[in-house]
mmCIF file of C-alpha atoms in Angstrom:
data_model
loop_
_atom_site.group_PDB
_atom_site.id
_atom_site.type_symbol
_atom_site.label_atom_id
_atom_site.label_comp_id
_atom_site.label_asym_id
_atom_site.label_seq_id
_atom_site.Cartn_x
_atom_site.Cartn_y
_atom_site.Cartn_z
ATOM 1 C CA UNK A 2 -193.032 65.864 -142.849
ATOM 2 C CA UNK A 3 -190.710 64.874 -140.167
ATOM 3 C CA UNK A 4 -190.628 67.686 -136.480
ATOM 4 C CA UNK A 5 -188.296 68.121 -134.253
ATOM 5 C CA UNK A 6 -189.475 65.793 -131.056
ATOM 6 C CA UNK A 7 -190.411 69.038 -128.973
ATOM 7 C CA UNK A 8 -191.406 71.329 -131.707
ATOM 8 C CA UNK A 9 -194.747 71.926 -131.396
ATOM 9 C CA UNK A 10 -194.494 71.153 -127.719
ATOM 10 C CA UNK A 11 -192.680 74.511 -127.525
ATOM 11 C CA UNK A 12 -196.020 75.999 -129.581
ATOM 12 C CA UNK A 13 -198.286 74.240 -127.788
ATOM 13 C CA UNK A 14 -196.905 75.676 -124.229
ATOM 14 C CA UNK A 15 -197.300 79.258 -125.657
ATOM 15 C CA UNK A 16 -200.612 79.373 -126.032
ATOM 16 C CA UNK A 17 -203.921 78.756 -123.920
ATOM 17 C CA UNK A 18 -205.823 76.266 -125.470
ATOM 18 C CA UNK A 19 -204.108 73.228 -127.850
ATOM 19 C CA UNK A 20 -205.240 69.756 -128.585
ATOM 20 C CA UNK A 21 -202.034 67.736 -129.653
ATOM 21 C CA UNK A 22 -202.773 64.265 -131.935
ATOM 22 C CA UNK A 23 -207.277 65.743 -132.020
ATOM 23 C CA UNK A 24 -209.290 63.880 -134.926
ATOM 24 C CA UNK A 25 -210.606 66.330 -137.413
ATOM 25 C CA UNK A 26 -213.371 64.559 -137.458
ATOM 26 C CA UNK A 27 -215.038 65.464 -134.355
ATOM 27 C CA UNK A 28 -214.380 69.166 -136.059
ATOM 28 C CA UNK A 29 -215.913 68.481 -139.161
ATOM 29 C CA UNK A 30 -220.114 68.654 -139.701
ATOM 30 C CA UNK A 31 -219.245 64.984 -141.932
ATOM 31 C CA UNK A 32 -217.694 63.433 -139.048
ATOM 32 C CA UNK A 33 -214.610 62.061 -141.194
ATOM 33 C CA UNK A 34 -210.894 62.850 -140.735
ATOM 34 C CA UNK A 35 -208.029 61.673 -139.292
ATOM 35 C CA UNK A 36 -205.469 63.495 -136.584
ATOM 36 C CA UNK A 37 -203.998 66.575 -137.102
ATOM 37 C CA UNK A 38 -200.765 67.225 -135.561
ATOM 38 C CA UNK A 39 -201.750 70.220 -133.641
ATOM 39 C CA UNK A 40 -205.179 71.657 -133.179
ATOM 40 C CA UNK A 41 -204.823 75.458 -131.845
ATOM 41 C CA UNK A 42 -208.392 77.475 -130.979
ATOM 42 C CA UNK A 43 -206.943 80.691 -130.409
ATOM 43 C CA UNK A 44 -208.186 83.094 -127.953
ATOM 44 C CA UNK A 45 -206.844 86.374 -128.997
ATOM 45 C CA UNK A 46 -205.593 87.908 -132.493
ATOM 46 C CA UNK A 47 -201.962 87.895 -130.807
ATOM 47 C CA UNK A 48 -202.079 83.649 -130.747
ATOM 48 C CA UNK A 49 -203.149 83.835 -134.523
ATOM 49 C CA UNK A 50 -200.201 85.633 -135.075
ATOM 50 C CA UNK A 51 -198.279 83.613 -132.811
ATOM 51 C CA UNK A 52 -198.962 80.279 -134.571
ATOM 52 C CA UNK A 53 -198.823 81.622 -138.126
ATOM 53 C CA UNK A 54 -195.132 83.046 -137.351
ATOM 54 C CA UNK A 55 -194.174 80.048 -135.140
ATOM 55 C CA UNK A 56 -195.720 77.498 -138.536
ATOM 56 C CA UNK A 57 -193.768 79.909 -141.109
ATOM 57 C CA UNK A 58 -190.340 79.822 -139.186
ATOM 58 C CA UNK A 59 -190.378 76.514 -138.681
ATOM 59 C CA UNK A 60 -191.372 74.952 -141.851
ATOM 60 C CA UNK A 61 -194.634 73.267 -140.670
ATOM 61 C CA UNK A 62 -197.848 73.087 -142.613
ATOM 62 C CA UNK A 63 -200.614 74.928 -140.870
ATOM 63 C CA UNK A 64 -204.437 75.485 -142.376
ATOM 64 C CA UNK A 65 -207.601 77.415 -140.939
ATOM 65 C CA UNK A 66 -210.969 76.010 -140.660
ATOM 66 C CA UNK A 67 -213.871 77.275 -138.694
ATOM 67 C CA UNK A 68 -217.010 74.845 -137.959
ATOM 68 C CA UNK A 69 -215.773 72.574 -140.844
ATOM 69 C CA UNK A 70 -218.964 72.812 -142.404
ATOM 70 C CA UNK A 71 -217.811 71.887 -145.630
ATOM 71 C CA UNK A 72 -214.575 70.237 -145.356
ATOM 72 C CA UNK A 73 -213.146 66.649 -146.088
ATOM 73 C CA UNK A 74 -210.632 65.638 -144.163
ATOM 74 C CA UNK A 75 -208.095 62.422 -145.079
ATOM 75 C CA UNK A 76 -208.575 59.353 -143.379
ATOM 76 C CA UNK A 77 -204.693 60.169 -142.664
ATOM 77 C CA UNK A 78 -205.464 63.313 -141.246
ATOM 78 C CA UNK A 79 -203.228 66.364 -141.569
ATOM 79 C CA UNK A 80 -199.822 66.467 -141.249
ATOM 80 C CA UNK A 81 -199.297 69.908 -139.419
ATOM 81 C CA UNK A 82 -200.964 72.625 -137.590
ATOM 82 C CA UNK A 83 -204.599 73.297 -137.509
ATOM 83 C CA UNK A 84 -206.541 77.038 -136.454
ATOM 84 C CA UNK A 85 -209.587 76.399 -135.576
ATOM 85 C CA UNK A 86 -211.758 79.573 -135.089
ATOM 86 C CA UNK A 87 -214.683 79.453 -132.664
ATOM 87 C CA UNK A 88 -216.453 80.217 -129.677
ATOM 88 C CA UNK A 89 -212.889 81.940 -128.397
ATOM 89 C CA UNK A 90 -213.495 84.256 -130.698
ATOM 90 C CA UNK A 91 -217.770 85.246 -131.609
ATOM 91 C CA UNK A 92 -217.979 88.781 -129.893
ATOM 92 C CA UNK A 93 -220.315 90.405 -132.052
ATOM 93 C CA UNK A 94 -221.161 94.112 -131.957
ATOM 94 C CA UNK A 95 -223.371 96.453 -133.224
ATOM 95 C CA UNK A 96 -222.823 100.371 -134.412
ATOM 96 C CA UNK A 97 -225.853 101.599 -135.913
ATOM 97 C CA UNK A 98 -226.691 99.383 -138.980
ATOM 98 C CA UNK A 99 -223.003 97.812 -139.030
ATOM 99 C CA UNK A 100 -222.786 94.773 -137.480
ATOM 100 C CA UNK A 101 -218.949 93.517 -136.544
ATOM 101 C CA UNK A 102 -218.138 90.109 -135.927
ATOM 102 C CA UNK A 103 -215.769 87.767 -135.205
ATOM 103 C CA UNK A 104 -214.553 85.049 -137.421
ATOM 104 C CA UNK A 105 -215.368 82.260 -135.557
ATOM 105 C CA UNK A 106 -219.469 83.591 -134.259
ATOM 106 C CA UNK A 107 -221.793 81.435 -135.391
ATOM 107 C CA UNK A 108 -224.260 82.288 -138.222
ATOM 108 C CA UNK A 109 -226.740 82.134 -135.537
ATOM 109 C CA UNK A 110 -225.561 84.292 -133.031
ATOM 110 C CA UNK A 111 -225.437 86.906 -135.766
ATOM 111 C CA UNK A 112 -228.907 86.655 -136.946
ATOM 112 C CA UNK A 113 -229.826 86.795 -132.867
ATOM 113 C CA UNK A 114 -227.436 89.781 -132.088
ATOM 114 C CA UNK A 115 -228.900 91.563 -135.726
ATOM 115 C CA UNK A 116 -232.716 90.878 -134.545
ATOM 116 C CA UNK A 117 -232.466 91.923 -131.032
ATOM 117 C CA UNK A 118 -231.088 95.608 -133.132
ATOM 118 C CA UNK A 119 -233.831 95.410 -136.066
ATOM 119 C CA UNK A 120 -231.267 94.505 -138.457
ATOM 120 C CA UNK A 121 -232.222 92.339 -140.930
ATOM 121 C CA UNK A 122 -230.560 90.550 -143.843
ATOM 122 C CA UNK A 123 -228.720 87.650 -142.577
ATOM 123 C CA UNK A 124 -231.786 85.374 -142.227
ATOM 124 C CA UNK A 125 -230.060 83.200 -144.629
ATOM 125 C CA UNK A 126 -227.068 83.268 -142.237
ATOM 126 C CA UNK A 127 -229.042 81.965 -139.409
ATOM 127 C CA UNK A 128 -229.500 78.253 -141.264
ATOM 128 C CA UNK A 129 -226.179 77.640 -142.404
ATOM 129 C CA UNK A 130 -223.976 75.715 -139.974
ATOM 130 C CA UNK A 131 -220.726 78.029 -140.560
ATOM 131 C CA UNK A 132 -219.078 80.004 -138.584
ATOM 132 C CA UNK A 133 -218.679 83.783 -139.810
ATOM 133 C CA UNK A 134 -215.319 83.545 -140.955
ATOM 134 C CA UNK A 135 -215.465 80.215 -143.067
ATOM 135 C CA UNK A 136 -218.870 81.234 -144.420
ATOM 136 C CA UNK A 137 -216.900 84.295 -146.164
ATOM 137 C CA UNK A 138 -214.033 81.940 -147.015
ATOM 138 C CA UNK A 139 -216.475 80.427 -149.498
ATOM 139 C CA UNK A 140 -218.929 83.220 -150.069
ATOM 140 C CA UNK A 141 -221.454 80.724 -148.554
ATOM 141 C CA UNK A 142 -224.958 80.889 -149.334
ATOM 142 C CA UNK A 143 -228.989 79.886 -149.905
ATOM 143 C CA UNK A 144 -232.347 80.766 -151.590
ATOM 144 C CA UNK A 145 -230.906 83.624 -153.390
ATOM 145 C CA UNK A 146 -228.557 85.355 -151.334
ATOM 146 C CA UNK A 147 -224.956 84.889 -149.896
ATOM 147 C CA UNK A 148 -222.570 86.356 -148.065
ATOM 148 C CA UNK A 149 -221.140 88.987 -150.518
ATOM 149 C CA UNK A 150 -224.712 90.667 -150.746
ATOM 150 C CA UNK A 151 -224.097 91.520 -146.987
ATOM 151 C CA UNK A 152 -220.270 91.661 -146.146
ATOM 152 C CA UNK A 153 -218.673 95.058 -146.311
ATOM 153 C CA UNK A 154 -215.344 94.705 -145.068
ATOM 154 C CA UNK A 155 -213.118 92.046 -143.741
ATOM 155 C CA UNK A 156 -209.860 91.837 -141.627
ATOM 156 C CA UNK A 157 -207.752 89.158 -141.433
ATOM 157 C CA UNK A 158 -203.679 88.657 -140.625
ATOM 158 C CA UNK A 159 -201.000 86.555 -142.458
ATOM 159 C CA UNK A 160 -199.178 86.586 -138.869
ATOM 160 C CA UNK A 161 -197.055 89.737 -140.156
ATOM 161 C CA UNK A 162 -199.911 92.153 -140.642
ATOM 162 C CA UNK A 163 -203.250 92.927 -139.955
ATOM 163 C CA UNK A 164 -205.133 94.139 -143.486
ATOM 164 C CA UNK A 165 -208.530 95.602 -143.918
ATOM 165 C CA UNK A 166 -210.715 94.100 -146.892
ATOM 166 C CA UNK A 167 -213.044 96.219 -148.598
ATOM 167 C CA UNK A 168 -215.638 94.370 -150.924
ATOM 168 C CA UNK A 169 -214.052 94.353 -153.657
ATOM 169 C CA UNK A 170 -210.484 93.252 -152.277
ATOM 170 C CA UNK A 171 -212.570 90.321 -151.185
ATOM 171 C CA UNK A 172 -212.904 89.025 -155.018
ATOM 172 C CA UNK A 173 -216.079 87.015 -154.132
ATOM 173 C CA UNK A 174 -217.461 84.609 -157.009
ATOM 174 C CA UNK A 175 -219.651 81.355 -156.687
ATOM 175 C CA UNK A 176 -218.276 79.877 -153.443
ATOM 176 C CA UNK A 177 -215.346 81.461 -153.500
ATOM 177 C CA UNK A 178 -213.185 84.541 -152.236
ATOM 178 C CA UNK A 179 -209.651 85.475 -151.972
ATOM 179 C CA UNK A 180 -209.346 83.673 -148.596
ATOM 180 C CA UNK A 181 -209.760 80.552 -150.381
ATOM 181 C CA UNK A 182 -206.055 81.347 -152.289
ATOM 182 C CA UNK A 183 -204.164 83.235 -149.263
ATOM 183 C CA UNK A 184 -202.449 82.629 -145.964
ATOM 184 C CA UNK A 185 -204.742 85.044 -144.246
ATOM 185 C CA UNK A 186 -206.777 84.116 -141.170
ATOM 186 C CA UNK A 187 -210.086 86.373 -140.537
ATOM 187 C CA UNK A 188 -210.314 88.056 -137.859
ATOM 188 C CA UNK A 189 -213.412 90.132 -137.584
ATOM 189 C CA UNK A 190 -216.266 90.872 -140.277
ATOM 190 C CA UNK A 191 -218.278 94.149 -141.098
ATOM 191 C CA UNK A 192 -222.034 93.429 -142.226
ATOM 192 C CA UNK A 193 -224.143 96.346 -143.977
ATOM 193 C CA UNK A 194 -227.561 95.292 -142.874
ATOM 194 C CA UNK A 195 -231.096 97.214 -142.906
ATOM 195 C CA UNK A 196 -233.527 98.477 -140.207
ATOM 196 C CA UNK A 197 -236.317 95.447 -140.104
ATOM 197 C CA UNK A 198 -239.217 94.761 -138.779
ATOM 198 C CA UNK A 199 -238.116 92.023 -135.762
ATOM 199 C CA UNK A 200 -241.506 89.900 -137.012
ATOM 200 C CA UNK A 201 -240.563 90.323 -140.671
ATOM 201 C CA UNK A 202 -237.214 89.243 -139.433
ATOM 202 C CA UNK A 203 -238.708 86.669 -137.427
ATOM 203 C CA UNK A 204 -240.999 85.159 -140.136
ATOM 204 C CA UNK A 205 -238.176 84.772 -143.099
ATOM 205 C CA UNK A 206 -235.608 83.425 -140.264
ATOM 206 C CA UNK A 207 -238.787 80.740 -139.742
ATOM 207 C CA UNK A 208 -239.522 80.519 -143.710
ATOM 208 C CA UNK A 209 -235.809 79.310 -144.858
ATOM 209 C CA UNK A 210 -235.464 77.131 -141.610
ATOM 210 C CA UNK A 211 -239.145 75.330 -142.626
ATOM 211 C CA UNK A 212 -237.820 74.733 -146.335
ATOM 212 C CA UNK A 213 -234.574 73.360 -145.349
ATOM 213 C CA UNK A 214 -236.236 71.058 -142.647
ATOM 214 C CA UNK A 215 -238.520 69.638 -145.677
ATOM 215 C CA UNK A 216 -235.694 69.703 -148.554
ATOM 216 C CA UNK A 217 -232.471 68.617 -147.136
ATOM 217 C CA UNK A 218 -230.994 65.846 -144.227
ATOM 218 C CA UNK A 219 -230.501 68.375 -141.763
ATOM 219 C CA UNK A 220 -230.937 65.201 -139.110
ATOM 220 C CA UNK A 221 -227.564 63.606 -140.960
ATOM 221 C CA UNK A 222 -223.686 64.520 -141.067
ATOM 222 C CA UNK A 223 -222.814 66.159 -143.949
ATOM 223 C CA UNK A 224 -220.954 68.452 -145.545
ATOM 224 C CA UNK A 225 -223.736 70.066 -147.602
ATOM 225 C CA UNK A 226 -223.929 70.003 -150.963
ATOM 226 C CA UNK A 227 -220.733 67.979 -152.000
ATOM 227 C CA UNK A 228 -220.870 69.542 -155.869
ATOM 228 C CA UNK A 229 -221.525 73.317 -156.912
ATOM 229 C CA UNK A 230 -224.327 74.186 -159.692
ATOM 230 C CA UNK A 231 -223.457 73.704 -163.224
ATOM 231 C CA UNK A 232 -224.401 75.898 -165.831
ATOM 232 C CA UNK A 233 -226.886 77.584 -163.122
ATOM 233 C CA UNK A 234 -228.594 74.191 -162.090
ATOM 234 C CA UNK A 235 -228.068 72.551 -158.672
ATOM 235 C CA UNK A 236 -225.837 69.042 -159.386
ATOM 236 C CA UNK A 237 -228.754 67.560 -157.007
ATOM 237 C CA UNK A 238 -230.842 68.339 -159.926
ATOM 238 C CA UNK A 239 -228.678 65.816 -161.935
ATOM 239 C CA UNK A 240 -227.773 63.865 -159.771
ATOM 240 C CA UNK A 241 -231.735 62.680 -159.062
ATOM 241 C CA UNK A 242 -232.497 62.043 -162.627
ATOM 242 C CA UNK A 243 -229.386 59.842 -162.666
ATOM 243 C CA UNK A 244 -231.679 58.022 -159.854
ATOM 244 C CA UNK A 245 -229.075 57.859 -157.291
ATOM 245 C CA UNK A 246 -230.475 58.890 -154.411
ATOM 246 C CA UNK A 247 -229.781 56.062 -152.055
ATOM 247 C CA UNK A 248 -226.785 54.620 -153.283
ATOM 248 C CA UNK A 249 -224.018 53.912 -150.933
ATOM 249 C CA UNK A 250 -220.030 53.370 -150.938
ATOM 250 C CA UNK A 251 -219.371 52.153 -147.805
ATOM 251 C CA UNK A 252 -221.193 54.510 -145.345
ATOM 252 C CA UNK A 253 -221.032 57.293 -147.487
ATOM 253 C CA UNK A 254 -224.559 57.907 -149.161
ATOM 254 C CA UNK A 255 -226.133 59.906 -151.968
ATOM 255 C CA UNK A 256 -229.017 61.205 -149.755
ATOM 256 C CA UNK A 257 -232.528 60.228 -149.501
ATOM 257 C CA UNK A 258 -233.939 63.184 -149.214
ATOM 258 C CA UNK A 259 -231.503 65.780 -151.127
ATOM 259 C CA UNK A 260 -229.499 64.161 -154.024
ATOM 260 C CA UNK A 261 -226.967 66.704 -153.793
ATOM 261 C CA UNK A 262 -225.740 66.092 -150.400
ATOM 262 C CA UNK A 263 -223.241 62.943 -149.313
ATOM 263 C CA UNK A 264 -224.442 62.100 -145.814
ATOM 264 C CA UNK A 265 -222.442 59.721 -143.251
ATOM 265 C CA UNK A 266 -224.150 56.962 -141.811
ATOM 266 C CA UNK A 267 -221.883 56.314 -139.030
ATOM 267 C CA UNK A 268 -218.473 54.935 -140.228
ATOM 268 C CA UNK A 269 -217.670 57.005 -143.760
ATOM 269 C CA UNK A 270 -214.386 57.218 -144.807
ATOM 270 C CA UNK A 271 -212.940 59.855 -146.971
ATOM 271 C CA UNK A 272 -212.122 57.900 -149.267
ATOM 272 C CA UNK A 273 -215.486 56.360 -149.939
ATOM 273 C CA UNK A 274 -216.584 59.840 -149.943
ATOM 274 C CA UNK A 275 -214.074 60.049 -152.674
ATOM 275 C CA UNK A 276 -215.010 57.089 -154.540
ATOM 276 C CA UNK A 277 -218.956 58.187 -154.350
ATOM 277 C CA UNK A 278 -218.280 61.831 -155.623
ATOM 278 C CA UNK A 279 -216.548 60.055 -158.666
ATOM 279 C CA UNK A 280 -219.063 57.671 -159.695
ATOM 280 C CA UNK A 281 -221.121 61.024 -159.373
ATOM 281 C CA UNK A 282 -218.806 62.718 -161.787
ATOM 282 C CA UNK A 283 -218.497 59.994 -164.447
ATOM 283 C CA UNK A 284 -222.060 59.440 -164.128
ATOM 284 C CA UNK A 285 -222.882 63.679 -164.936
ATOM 285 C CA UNK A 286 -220.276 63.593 -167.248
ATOM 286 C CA UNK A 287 -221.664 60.158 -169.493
ATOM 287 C CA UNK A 288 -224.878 61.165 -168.920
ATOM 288 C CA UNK A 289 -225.423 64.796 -169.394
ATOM 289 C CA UNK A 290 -221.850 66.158 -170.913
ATOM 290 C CA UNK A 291 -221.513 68.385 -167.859
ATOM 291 C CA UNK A 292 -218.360 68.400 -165.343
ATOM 292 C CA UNK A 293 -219.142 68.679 -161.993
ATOM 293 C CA UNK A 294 -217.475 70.926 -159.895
ATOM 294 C CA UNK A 295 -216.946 70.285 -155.866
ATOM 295 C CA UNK A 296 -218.369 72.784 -153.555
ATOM 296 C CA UNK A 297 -216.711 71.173 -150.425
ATOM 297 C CA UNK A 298 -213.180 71.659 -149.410
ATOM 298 C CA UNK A 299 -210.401 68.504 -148.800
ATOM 299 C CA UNK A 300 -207.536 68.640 -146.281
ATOM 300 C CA UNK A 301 -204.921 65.865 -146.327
ATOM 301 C CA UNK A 302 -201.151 65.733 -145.836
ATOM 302 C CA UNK A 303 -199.218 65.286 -149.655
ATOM 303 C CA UNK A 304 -199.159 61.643 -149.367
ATOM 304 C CA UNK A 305 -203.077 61.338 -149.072
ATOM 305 C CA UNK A 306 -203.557 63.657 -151.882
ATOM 306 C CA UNK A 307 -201.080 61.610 -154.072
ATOM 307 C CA UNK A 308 -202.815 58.273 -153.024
ATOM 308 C CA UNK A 309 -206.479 59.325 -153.196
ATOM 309 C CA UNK A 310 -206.227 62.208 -156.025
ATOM 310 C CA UNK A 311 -208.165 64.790 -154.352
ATOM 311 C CA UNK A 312 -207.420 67.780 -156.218
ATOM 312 C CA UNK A 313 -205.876 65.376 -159.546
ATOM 313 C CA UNK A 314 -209.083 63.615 -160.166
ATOM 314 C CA UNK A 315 -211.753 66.882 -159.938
#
């Protein structure tokens, strides 16, 4: 896609805080991507708006990511506009057993704010390296519970209007919620939580942590688990009889310690991460008869997605 010389200079002037030309990967938990053409971390609901309307009338590609906890970028980057969700925007507050959040608050912050209350439920939340809104986006998750056994209403704009989610407007499913189909950005979160013991709190906070310390490469960049479960069984599951924990393409490794997670050893490209996950695939598919799914998200302008098949060969 070809801008105007000054385009998003004019964007870029509007609002507080831009990075112009930023690699995606220092945005991403995987530490792969190229540049994006604009990186905007709004501070207010108003520069959302502004950005999405400014993208739309303009005809330039814009996406939303939060802590990029599960995202592949292109080695080519992205070809457009950015929103990246974060500490700007984490006020989290509390109104009796309702806990309201910002999209871009930190899974952590909200356990903390919910302890400090007695609220429990979002012990889970606590471990996962999300921020609020993109850990919605995919209805993230782990040991049994996920975000759609806490969330009670969403808001999020489309730059035109500001809508209120209930539940079941949310259409969550396995990883997955209407956010992952739509233009809209979330904005702030309601959680329906439950008066808690702080040291029960405490101690299942300590329990998950403790099992994810001794089950998955919480010391490497990731993604997290690159494939979703099949037929109810985590692809690690598979992927470890196959015997491939180890195995490498390029810098981009099966992991060591959890066979369901793609870890980058210091100079990973997408596209090995690419080439890996389909050795994976054939593998599963030779193997067992089973299709793997992926869990983790790719960004890349058309070109990359032509070239590499993201979406074409999954």
């Amino acid at each position: 896609m070809v801008y105007k010389v000054d385009c998003l200079n004019i964007l870029s002037k509007e609002l507080i805080c831009t990075k112009p030309n930023e690699y995606l990967s220092k945005h991403t938990t995987i530490g792969i991507g190229g540049k994006c053409r604009l990186l905007v971390l709004p501070h207010t609901q108003k520069e959302i708006c502004k950005t999405i309307d400014f993208c739309r009338l303009n005809d330039v590609l814009y996406t939303k990511t939060g802590n990029g906890s599960n995202l592949v970028v292109a080695d080519d980057g992205f070809d457009g506009v950015v929103i990246k969700l974060g500490k700007n925007f984490s006020h989290v507050v509390v109104q009796g057993t309702s806990l309201f959040s910002q999209a871009g608050a930190s899974g952590k912050r909200v356990f903390n704010v919910a302890k400090q209350h007695g609220l429990g439920g979002v012990e889970f939340l606590a471990t996962l390296p999300a921020t609020v809104g993109g850990a919605v986006c995919s209805n993230a998750g782990c040991f049994g519970k996920s975000m759609q056994d806490v969330v009670q209403k969403v808001w999020a704009t489309d730059g035109m209007t500001m809508k209120e989610f209930c539940k079941q407007d949310i259409a969550f499913g396995y990883r997955d919620s209407i956010f992952k189909h739509n233009d809209f950005v979330i904005t702030w979160v309601q959680f329906d939580l439950q008066k808690t013991d702080v040291c029960r709190i405490e101690k299942r906070w300590r329990e998950i942590l403790a099992h994810k310390k001794a089950t998955q490469p919480l010391d490497k960049k990731s993604a997290g688990c690159i494939f979703k479960k099949c037929n109810g069984v985590s692809a690690g599951y598979y992927i470890d009889k196959l015997g491939l924990k180890g195995f490498c393409v390029g810098d981009a490794q099966i992991s060591c310690k959890h066979a369901g997670f793609v870890v980058n050893n210091g100079g990973a490209t997408s596209k090995q991460v690419i080439q890996l996950m389909g050795i994976i695939r054939q593998r599963c598919k030779q193997t067992f008869g089973i299709t793997l799914e992926p869990e983790v998200v790719f960004l890349g302008s058309t070109d990359d997605f032509r070239r590499l098949s993201y979406t074409h060969g999954f």
